[in-house]
Amino acid sequence: MFPERFIPYSEQQKKLPKRGNNILSYYDENSIIVYQAFNKDIRNFAVKNQVFGGDFSYNRMSWIKPGFMWMMNRTGWRTKPNREMILAISLPGKFF
């Protein structure tokens, strides 16, 4: 799921377009990894069943981020209530 070798940002930056917006994330030809924060109950259900369910609701807004550290910052380094658990989620590229 994850590459054998991560490339330092200083090397990646040389390859980025000089104009426009860029998304840094792990991806392959089929999917992209995003991160989302949840409470313990939602996380436990998802990890056990490999699907969202239980207390998870598709009827509420939820933030995903393409970078783990970005999500850590967004969750106050896992101190914000109900955002203590961060999952790596593989999404089909067409959904992103």
N, CA, C and O atoms as a printed pandas DataFrame, in Angstrom:
     atom_number atom_name residue_name chain_id  residue_number  x_coord  y_coord  z_coord
0              1         N          MET        A               1    0.826   -1.193    0.000
1              2        CA          MET        A               1    0.000    0.000    0.000
2              3         C          MET        A               1    0.867    1.251    0.000
3              4         O          MET        A               1    0.562    2.200   -0.723
4              5         N          PHE        A               2    1.920    1.283    0.775
5              6        CA          PHE        A               2    2.800    2.446    0.801
6              7         C          PHE        A               2    4.094    2.124    0.060
7              8         O          PHE        A               2    4.519    0.970    0.013
8              9         N          PRO        A               3    4.704    3.131   -0.508
9             10        CA          PRO        A               3    5.942    2.880   -1.269
10            11         C          PRO        A               3    7.072    2.437   -0.354
11            12         O          PRO        A               3    7.066    2.714    0.845
12            13         N          GLU        A               4    8.038    1.748   -0.937
13            14        CA          GLU        A               4    9.199    1.305   -0.171
14            15         C          GLU        A               4   10.077    2.477    0.224
15            16         O          GLU        A               4   10.770    2.415    1.239
16            17         N          ARG        A               5   10.057    3.540   -0.556
17            18        CA          ARG        A               5   10.931    4.683   -0.290
18            19         C          ARG        A               5   10.133    5.967   -0.444
19            20         O          ARG        A               5    9.499    6.192   -1.475
20            21         N          PHE        A               6   10.163    6.791    0.561
21            22        CA          PHE        A               6    9.540    8.105    0.470
22            23         C          PHE        A               6   10.569    9.095   -0.029
23            24         O          PHE        A               6   11.744    9.012    0.329
24            25         N          ILE        A               7   10.137   10.020   -0.845
25            26        CA          ILE        A               7   11.034   11.022   -1.408
26            27         C          ILE        A               7   10.923   12.293   -0.582
27            28         O          ILE        A               7    9.814   12.780   -0.361
28            29         N          PRO        A               8   12.041   12.844   -0.118
29            30        CA          PRO        A               8   11.990   14.085    0.669
30            31         C          PRO        A               8   11.312   15.214   -0.109
31            32         O          PRO        A               8   11.413   15.291   -1.333
32            33         N          TYR        A               9   10.627   16.077    0.619
33            34        CA          TYR        A               9    9.924   17.193   -0.010
34            35         C          TYR        A               9   10.869   18.041   -0.849
35            36         O          TYR        A               9   10.480   18.521   -1.914
36            37         N          SER        A              10   12.106   18.235   -0.389
37            38        CA          SER        A              10   13.067   19.057   -1.137
38            39         C          SER        A              10   13.307   18.480   -2.529
39            40         O          SER        A              10   13.546   19.235   -3.472
40            41         N          GLU        A              11   13.249   17.151   -2.676
41            42        CA          GLU        A              11   13.392   16.532   -3.998
42            43         C          GLU        A              11   12.093   16.634   -4.791
43            44         O          GLU        A              11   12.117   16.895   -5.994
44            45         N          GLN        A              12   10.965   16.429   -4.124
45            46        CA          GLN        A              12    9.665   16.511   -4.799
46            47         C          GLN        A              12    9.418   17.914   -5.340
47            48         O          GLN        A              12    8.879   18.087   -6.433
48            49         N          GLN        A              13    9.818   18.905   -4.563
49            50        CA          GLN        A              13    9.566   20.301   -4.926
50            51         C          GLN        A              13   10.174   20.642   -6.278
51            52         O          GLN        A              13    9.608   21.448   -7.017
52            53         N          LYS        A              14   11.290   20.059   -6.612
53            54        CA          LYS        A              14   11.937   20.318   -7.902
54            55         C          LYS        A              14   11.090   19.849   -9.075
55            56         O          LYS        A              14   11.229   20.370  -10.182
56            57         N          LYS        A              15   10.215   18.872   -8.852
57            58        CA          LYS        A              15    9.391   18.300   -9.916
58            59         C          LYS        A              15    8.002   18.925  -10.016
59            60         O          LYS        A              15    7.272   18.662  -10.971
60            61         N          LEU        A              16    7.634   19.751   -9.036
61            62        CA          LEU        A              16    6.300   20.347   -9.029
62            63         C          LEU        A              16    6.174   21.436  -10.086
63            64         O          LEU        A              16    7.146   22.128  -10.390
64            65         N          PRO        A              17    4.980   21.588  -10.643
65            66        CA          PRO        A              17    4.764   22.692  -11.580
66            67         C          PRO        A              17    5.027   24.030  -10.889
67            68         O          PRO        A              17    4.788   24.171   -9.690
68            69         N          LYS        A              18    5.511   24.994  -11.634
69            70        CA          LYS        A              18    5.814   26.316  -11.065
70            71         C          LYS        A              18    4.553   27.130  -10.813
71            72         O          LYS        A              18    4.575   28.068  -10.017
72            73         N          ARG        A              19    3.451   26.784  -11.482
73            74        CA          ARG        A              19    2.195   27.517  -11.327
74            75         C          ARG        A              19    1.078   26.556  -10.955
75            76         O          ARG        A              19    1.170   25.357  -11.219
76            77         N          GLY        A              20    0.025   27.082  -10.344
77            78        CA          GLY        A              20   -1.143   26.280  -10.013
78            79         C          GLY        A              20   -1.053   25.645   -8.647
79            80         O          GLY        A              20   -0.089   25.854   -7.910
80            81         N          ASN        A              21   -2.062   24.870   -8.316
81            82        CA          ASN        A              21   -2.135   24.174   -7.036
82            83         C          ASN        A              21   -1.611   22.756   -7.182
83            84         O          ASN        A              21   -1.730   22.148   -8.245
84            85         N          ASN        A              22   -1.037   22.240   -6.123
85            86        CA          ASN        A              22   -0.481   20.895   -6.133
86            87         C          ASN        A              22   -1.005   20.117   -4.938
87            88         O          ASN        A              22   -1.251   20.687   -3.875
88            89         N          ILE        A              23   -1.173   18.831   -5.112
89            90        CA          ILE        A              23   -1.565   17.948   -4.021
90            91         C          ILE        A              23   -0.453   16.930   -3.851
91            92         O          ILE        A              23   -0.099   16.220   -4.792
92            93         N          LEU        A              24    0.097   16.863   -2.644
93            94        CA          LEU        A              24    1.118   15.871   -2.335
94            95         C          LEU        A              24    0.464   14.746   -1.552
95            96         O          LEU        A              24   -0.049   14.963   -0.454
96            97         N          SER        A              25    0.481   13.558   -2.109
97            98        CA          SER        A              25   -0.124   12.410   -1.464
98            99         C          SER        A              25    0.456   11.154   -2.075
99           100         O          SER        A              25    1.053   11.195   -3.151
100          101         N          TYR        A              26    0.280   10.033   -1.386
101          102        CA          TYR        A              26    0.649    8.764   -1.989
102          103         C          TYR        A              26   -0.497    8.326   -2.884
103          104         O          TYR        A              26   -1.659    8.366   -2.480
104          105         N          TYR        A              27   -0.176    7.915   -4.085
105          106        CA          TYR        A              27   -1.184    7.415   -5.015
106          107         C          TYR        A              27   -0.526    6.404   -5.938
107          108         O          TYR        A              27    0.698    6.344   -6.058
108          109         N          ASP        A              28   -1.367    5.615   -6.584
109          110        CA          ASP        A              28   -0.904    4.731   -7.650
110          111         C          ASP        A              28   -1.886    4.852   -8.794
111          112         O          ASP        A              28   -2.710    5.766   -8.809
112          113         N          GLU        A              29   -1.813    3.949   -9.747
113          114        CA          GLU        A              29   -2.670    4.082  -10.931
114          115         C          GLU        A              29   -4.150    3.882  -10.612
115          116         O          GLU        A              29   -5.005    4.240  -11.422
116          117         N          ASN        A              30   -4.466    3.318   -9.449
117          118        CA          ASN        A              30   -5.859    3.023   -9.118
118          119         C          ASN        A              30   -6.436    3.831   -7.967
119          120         O          ASN        A              30   -7.649    4.028   -7.900
120          121         N          SER        A              31   -5.587    4.302   -7.061
121          122        CA          SER        A              31   -6.141    4.907   -5.855
122          123         C          SER        A              31   -5.234    5.998   -5.301
123          124         O          SER        A              31   -4.083    6.158   -5.705
124          125         N          ILE        A              32   -5.809    6.739   -4.355
125          126        CA          ILE        A              32   -5.075    7.771   -3.626
126          127         C          ILE        A              32   -5.345    7.551   -2.131
127          128         O          ILE        A              32   -6.459    7.197   -1.745
128          129         N          ILE        A              33   -4.335    7.760   -1.304
129          130        CA          ILE        A              33   -4.496    7.629    0.142
130          131         C          ILE        A              33   -4.846    9.000    0.710
131          132         O          ILE        A              33   -4.140    9.980    0.472
132          133         N          VAL        A              34   -5.944    9.057    1.463
133          134        CA          VAL        A              34   -6.339   10.275    2.163
134          135         C          VAL        A              34   -6.469    9.937    3.640
135          136         O          VAL        A              34   -6.496    8.764    4.015
136          137         N          TYR        A              35   -6.549   10.951    4.466
137          138        CA          TYR        A              35   -6.632   10.763    5.910
138          139         C          TYR        A              35   -7.872   11.446    6.441
139          140         O          TYR        A              35   -8.248   12.527    5.988
140          141         N          GLN        A              36   -8.506   10.796    7.413
141          142        CA          GLN        A              36   -9.705   11.349    8.011
142          143         C          GLN        A              36   -9.687   11.042    9.500
143          144         O          GLN        A              36   -9.247    9.971    9.917
144          145         N          ALA        A              37  -10.169   11.988   10.298
145          146        CA          ALA        A              37  -10.179   11.834   11.751
146          147         C          ALA        A              37  -11.563   11.401   12.235
147          148         O          ALA        A              37  -12.590   11.852   11.728
148          149         N          PHE        A              38  -11.558   10.525   13.220
149          150        CA          PHE        A              38  -12.795    9.975   13.764
150          151         C          PHE        A              38  -12.685    9.822   15.278
151          152         O          PHE        A              38  -11.611    9.974   15.861
152          153         N          ASN        A              39  -13.828    9.516   15.902
153          154        CA          ASN        A              39  -13.784    9.129   17.309
154          155         C          ASN        A              39  -13.435    7.645   17.389
155          156         O          ASN        A              39  -13.376    6.958   16.369
156          157         N          LYS        A              40  -13.208    7.162   18.596
157          158        CA          LYS        A              40  -12.745    5.779   18.786
158          159         C          LYS        A              40  -13.762    4.751   18.305
159          160         O          LYS        A              40  -13.380    3.731   17.732
160          161         N          ASP        A              41  -15.056    5.005   18.530
161          162        CA          ASP        A              41  -16.074    4.031   18.132
162          163         C          ASP        A              41  -16.125    3.848   16.616
163          164         O          ASP        A              41  -16.186    2.722   16.123
164          165         N          ILE        A              42  -16.101    4.957   15.885
165          166        CA          ILE        A              42  -16.123    4.875   14.423
166          167         C          ILE        A              42  -14.861    4.202   13.918
167          168         O          ILE        A              42  -14.919    3.349   13.032
168          169         N          ARG        A              43  -13.716    4.584   14.480
169          170        CA          ARG        A              43  -12.447    3.974   14.075
170          171         C          ARG        A              43  -12.455    2.473   14.338
171          172         O          ARG        A              43  -12.080    1.688   13.467
172          173         N          ASN        A              44  -12.879    2.070   15.533
173          174        CA          ASN        A              44  -12.874    0.652   15.874
174          175         C          ASN        A              44  -13.743   -0.161   14.920
175          176         O          ASN        A              44  -13.339   -1.234   14.473
176          177         N          PHE        A              45  -14.940    0.348   14.606
177          178        CA          PHE        A              45  -15.831   -0.348   13.676
178          179         C          PHE        A              45  -15.174   -0.456   12.304
179          180         O          PHE        A              45  -15.179   -1.528   11.698
180          181         N          ALA        A              46  -14.614    0.634   11.813
181          182        CA          ALA        A              46  -14.008    0.638   10.475
182          183         C          ALA        A              46  -12.816   -0.312   10.390
183          184         O          ALA        A              46  -12.672   -1.035    9.404
184          185         N          VAL        A              47  -11.975   -0.317   11.395
185          186        CA          VAL        A              47  -10.807   -1.198   11.379
186          187         C          VAL        A              47  -11.244   -2.661   11.440
187          188         O          VAL        A              47  -10.719   -3.498   10.706
188          189         N          LYS        A              48  -12.192   -2.965   12.304
189          190        CA          LYS        A              48  -12.652   -4.344   12.453
190          191         C          LYS        A              48  -13.344   -4.862   11.200
191          192         O          LYS        A              48  -13.122   -6.004   10.797
192          193         N          ASN        A              49  -14.187   -4.025   10.575
193          194        CA          ASN        A              49  -15.032   -4.466    9.464
194          195         C          ASN        A              49  -14.526   -4.043    8.083
195          196         O          ASN        A              49  -15.026   -4.518    7.064
196          197         N          GLN        A              50  -13.537   -3.151    8.054
197          198        CA          GLN        A              50  -12.983   -2.635    6.798
198          199         C          GLN        A              50  -14.016   -1.915    5.938
199          200         O          GLN        A              50  -13.884   -1.848    4.716
200          201         N          VAL        A              51  -15.041   -1.380    6.589
201          202        CA          VAL        A              51  -16.043   -0.516    5.969
202          203         C          VAL        A              51  -16.496    0.481    7.032
203          204         O          VAL        A              51  -16.311    0.249    8.227
204          205         N          PHE        A              52  -17.085    1.583    6.599
205          206        CA          PHE        A              52  -17.655    2.520    7.551
206          207         C          PHE        A              52  -19.042    2.043    7.948
207          208         O          PHE        A              52  -19.781    1.509    7.121
208          209         N          GLY        A              53  -19.390    2.235    9.196
209          210        CA          GLY        A              53  -20.689    1.813    9.704
210          211         C          GLY        A              53  -20.777    2.179   11.167
211          212         O          GLY        A              53  -20.058    3.061   11.636
212          213         N          GLY        A              54  -21.644    1.515   11.881
213          214        CA          GLY        A              54  -21.804    1.826   13.303
214          215         C          GLY        A              54  -22.292    3.251   13.474
215          216         O          GLY        A              54  -23.343    3.620   12.948
216          217         N          ASP        A              55  -21.534    4.055   14.207
217          218        CA          ASP        A              55  -21.917    5.455   14.453
218          219         C          ASP        A              55  -21.574    6.390   13.297
219          220         O          ASP        A              55  -21.884    7.580   13.357
220          221         N          PHE        A              56  -20.942    5.875   12.251
221          222        CA          PHE        A              56  -20.570    6.713   11.109
222          223         C          PHE        A              56  -21.824    7.163   10.373
223          224         O          PHE        A              56  -22.762    6.384   10.207
224          225         N          SER        A              57  -21.846    8.435    9.923
225          226        CA          SER        A              57  -22.986    8.973    9.188
226          227         C          SER        A              57  -22.517    9.604    7.883
227          228         O          SER        A              57  -21.584   10.406    7.866
228          229         N          TYR        A              58  -23.174    9.231    6.796
229          230        CA          TYR        A              58  -22.902    9.859    5.494
230          231         C          TYR        A              58  -23.634   11.195    5.359
231          232         O          TYR        A              58  -23.492   11.874    4.343
232          233         N          ASN        A              59  -24.413   11.578    6.367
233          234        CA          ASN        A              59  -25.217   12.798    6.310
234          235         C          ASN        A              59  -24.540   14.001    6.945
235          236         O          ASN        A              59  -25.188   15.025    7.159
236          237         N          ARG        A              60  -23.256   13.904    7.251
237          238        CA          ARG        A              60  -22.576   15.056    7.843
238          239         C          ARG        A              60  -21.303   15.353    7.063
239          240         O          ARG        A              60  -20.714   14.477    6.429
240          241         N          MET        A              61  -20.903   16.605    7.131
241          242        CA          MET        A              61  -19.684   17.042    6.463
242          243         C          MET        A              61  -18.479   16.451    7.168
243          244         O          MET        A              61  -18.444   16.385    8.397
244          245         N          SER        A              62  -17.507   16.029    6.410
245          246        CA          SER        A              62  -16.291   15.480    6.994
246          247         C          SER        A              62  -15.112   15.899    6.134
247          248         O          SER        A              62  -15.202   15.926    4.907
248          249         N          TRP        A              63  -14.015   16.223    6.782
249          250        CA          TRP        A              63  -12.825   16.680    6.071
250          251         C          TRP        A              63  -11.886   15.513    5.813
251          252         O          TRP        A              63  -11.616   14.720    6.715
252          253         N          ILE        A              64  -11.390   15.406    4.592
253          254        CA          ILE        A              64  -10.307   14.483    4.291
254          255         C          ILE        A              64   -9.111   15.321    3.863
255          256         O          ILE        A              64   -9.263   16.420    3.330
256          257         N          LYS        A              65   -7.940   14.793    4.103
257          258        CA          LYS        A              65   -6.709   15.485    3.733
258          259         C          LYS        A              65   -5.786   14.497    3.040
259          260         O          LYS        A              65   -5.770   13.321    3.404
260          261         N          PRO        A              66   -5.022   14.937    2.056
261          262        CA          PRO        A              66   -4.095   14.037    1.370
262          263         C          PRO        A              66   -2.791   13.825    2.121
263          264         O          PRO        A              66   -1.988   12.982    1.722
264          265         N          GLY        A              67   -2.560   14.564    3.196
265          266        CA          GLY        A              67   -1.329   14.426    3.958
266          267         C          GLY        A              67   -1.604   14.152    5.424
267          268         O          GLY        A              67   -2.447   14.805    6.039
268          269         N          PHE        A              68   -0.888   13.180    5.983
269          270        CA          PHE        A              68   -1.079   12.816    7.382
270          271         C          PHE        A              68   -0.768   13.979    8.319
271          272         O          PHE        A              68   -1.532   14.244    9.247
272          273         N          MET        A              69    0.327   14.667    8.090
273          274        CA          MET        A              69    0.692   15.767    8.981
274          275         C          MET        A              69   -0.314   16.914    8.900
275          276         O          MET        A              69   -0.565   17.592    9.896
276          277         N          TRP        A              70   -0.885   17.130    7.728
277          278        CA          TRP        A              70   -1.928   18.148    7.571
278          279         C          TRP        A              70   -3.128   17.767    8.443
279          280         O          TRP        A              70   -3.709   18.616    9.118
280          281         N          MET        A              71   -3.493   16.478    8.421
281          282        CA          MET        A              71   -4.613   16.034    9.249
282          283         C          MET        A              71   -4.265   16.137   10.732
283          284         O          MET        A              71   -5.121   16.496   11.540
284          285         N          MET        A              72   -3.036   15.832   11.098
285          286        CA          MET        A              72   -2.634   15.974   12.498
286          287         C          MET        A              72   -2.809   17.425   12.958
287          288         O          MET        A              72   -3.312   17.680   14.052
288          289         N          ASN        A              73   -2.395   18.358   12.125
289          290        CA          ASN        A              73   -2.553   19.769   12.458
290          291         C          ASN        A              73   -4.032   20.135   12.566
291          292         O          ASN        A              73   -4.431   20.842   13.492
292          293         N          ARG        A              74   -4.835   19.662   11.636
293          294        CA          ARG        A              74   -6.269   19.973   11.612
294          295         C          ARG        A              74   -6.980   19.472   12.876
295          296         O          ARG        A              74   -7.953   20.074   13.330
296          297         N          THR        A              75   -6.480   18.364   13.436
297          298        CA          THR        A              75   -7.109   17.783   14.626
298          299         C          THR        A              75   -6.494   18.293   15.920
299          300         O          THR        A              75   -6.788   17.774   16.997
300          301         N          GLY        A              76   -5.644   19.306   15.820
301          302        CA          GLY        A              76   -4.991   19.814   17.023
302          303         C          GLY        A              76   -4.066   18.772   17.623
303          304         O          GLY        A              76   -3.947   18.646   18.842
304          305         N          TRP        A              77   -3.415   18.029   16.743
305          306        CA          TRP        A              77   -2.509   16.956   17.163
306          307         C          TRP        A              77   -3.257   15.929   18.012
307          308         O          TRP        A              77   -2.780   15.456   19.043
308          309         N          ARG        A              78   -4.477   15.607   17.511
309          310        CA          ARG        A              78   -5.365   14.598   18.102
310          311         C          ARG        A              78   -5.895   15.000   19.473
311          312         O          ARG        A              78   -6.187   14.132   20.296
312          313         N          THR        A              79   -6.024   16.298   19.732
313          314        CA          THR        A              79   -6.562   16.750   21.019
314          315         C          THR        A              79   -8.013   17.210   20.909
315          316         O          THR        A              79   -8.672   17.372   21.936
316          317         N          LYS        A              80   -8.532   17.426   19.700
317          318        CA          LYS        A              80   -9.911   17.889   19.551
318          319         C          LYS        A              80  -10.878   16.728   19.774
319          320         O          LYS        A              80  -10.647   15.620   19.291
320          321         N          PRO        A              81  -11.956   16.986   20.504
321          322        CA          PRO        A              81  -12.919   15.921   20.797
322          323         C          PRO        A              81  -13.474   15.274   19.535
323          324         O          PRO        A              81  -13.761   15.955   18.551
324          325         N          ASN        A              82  -13.620   13.966   19.573
325          326        CA          ASN        A              82  -14.159   13.154   18.471
326          327         C          ASN        A              82  -13.284   13.164   17.224
327          328         O          ASN        A              82  -13.739   12.775   16.148
328          329         N          ARG        A              83  -12.043   13.600   17.354
329          330        CA          ARG        A              83  -11.102   13.576   16.223
330          331         C          ARG        A              83   -9.770   12.976   16.670
331          332         O          ARG        A              83   -8.710   13.330   16.154
332          333         N          GLU        A              84   -9.841   12.079   17.620
333          334        CA          GLU        A              84   -8.611   11.535   18.200
334          335         C          GLU        A              84   -7.960   10.455   17.345
335          336         O          GLU        A              84   -6.760   10.209   17.471
336          337         N          MET        A              85   -8.722    9.816   16.490
337          338        CA          MET        A              85   -8.229    8.688   15.702
338          339         C          MET        A              85   -8.170    9.061   14.213
339          340         O          MET        A              85   -9.145    9.563   13.653
340          341         N          ILE        A              86   -7.048    8.816   13.601
341          342        CA          ILE        A              86   -6.873    9.158   12.191
342          343         C          ILE        A              86   -6.679    7.874   11.394
343          344         O          ILE        A              86   -5.828    7.045   11.717
344          345         N          LEU        A              87   -7.479    7.729   10.356
345          346        CA          LEU        A              87   -7.385    6.555    9.484
346          347         C          LEU        A              87   -6.805    6.950    8.137
347          348         O          LEU        A              87   -7.095    8.029    7.620
348          349         N          ALA        A              88   -5.986    6.074    7.571
349          350        CA          ALA        A              88   -5.550    6.197    6.185
350          351         C          ALA        A              88   -6.595    5.451    5.357
351          352         O          ALA        A              88   -6.874    4.280    5.615
352          353         N          ILE        A              89   -7.163    6.117    4.379
353          354        CA          ILE        A              89   -8.243    5.557    3.572
354          355         C          ILE        A              89   -7.799    5.537    2.116
355          356         O          ILE        A              89   -7.338    6.544    1.579
356          357         N          SER        A              90   -7.941    4.394    1.499
357          358        CA          SER        A              90   -7.622    4.264    0.075
358          359         C          SER        A              90   -8.886    4.523   -0.731
359          360         O          SER        A              90   -9.848    3.760   -0.646
360          361         N          LEU        A              91   -8.886    5.599   -1.513
361          362        CA          LEU        A              91  -10.023    5.948   -2.361
362          363         C          LEU        A              91   -9.686    5.668   -3.817
363          364         O          LEU        A              91   -8.560    5.917   -4.247
364          365         N          PRO        A              92  -10.640    5.155   -4.579
365          366        CA          PRO        A              92  -10.388    5.076   -6.012
366          367         C          PRO        A              92  -10.091    6.483   -6.547
367          368         O          PRO        A              92  -10.757    7.446   -6.167
368          369         N          GLY        A              93   -9.115    6.598   -7.409
369          370        CA          GLY        A              93   -8.713    7.901   -7.939
370          371         C          GLY        A              93   -9.861    8.692   -8.542
371          372         O          GLY        A              93   -9.891    9.918   -8.435
372          373         N          LYS        A              94  -10.814    8.000   -9.179
373          374        CA          LYS        A              94  -11.942    8.700   -9.820
374          375         C          LYS        A              94  -12.808    9.430   -8.796
375          376         O          LYS        A              94  -13.460   10.413   -9.147
376          377         N          PHE        A              95  -12.833    8.977   -7.538
377          378        CA          PHE        A              95  -13.619    9.639   -6.503
378          379         C          PHE        A              95  -12.936   10.896   -5.974
379          380         O          PHE        A              95  -13.601   11.787   -5.447
380          381         N          PHE        A              96  -11.627   10.974   -6.110
381          382        CA          PHE        A              96  -10.890   12.120   -5.620
382          383         C          PHE        A              96  -10.918   13.217   -6.654
383          384         O          PHE        A              96  -10.347   14.285   -6.436
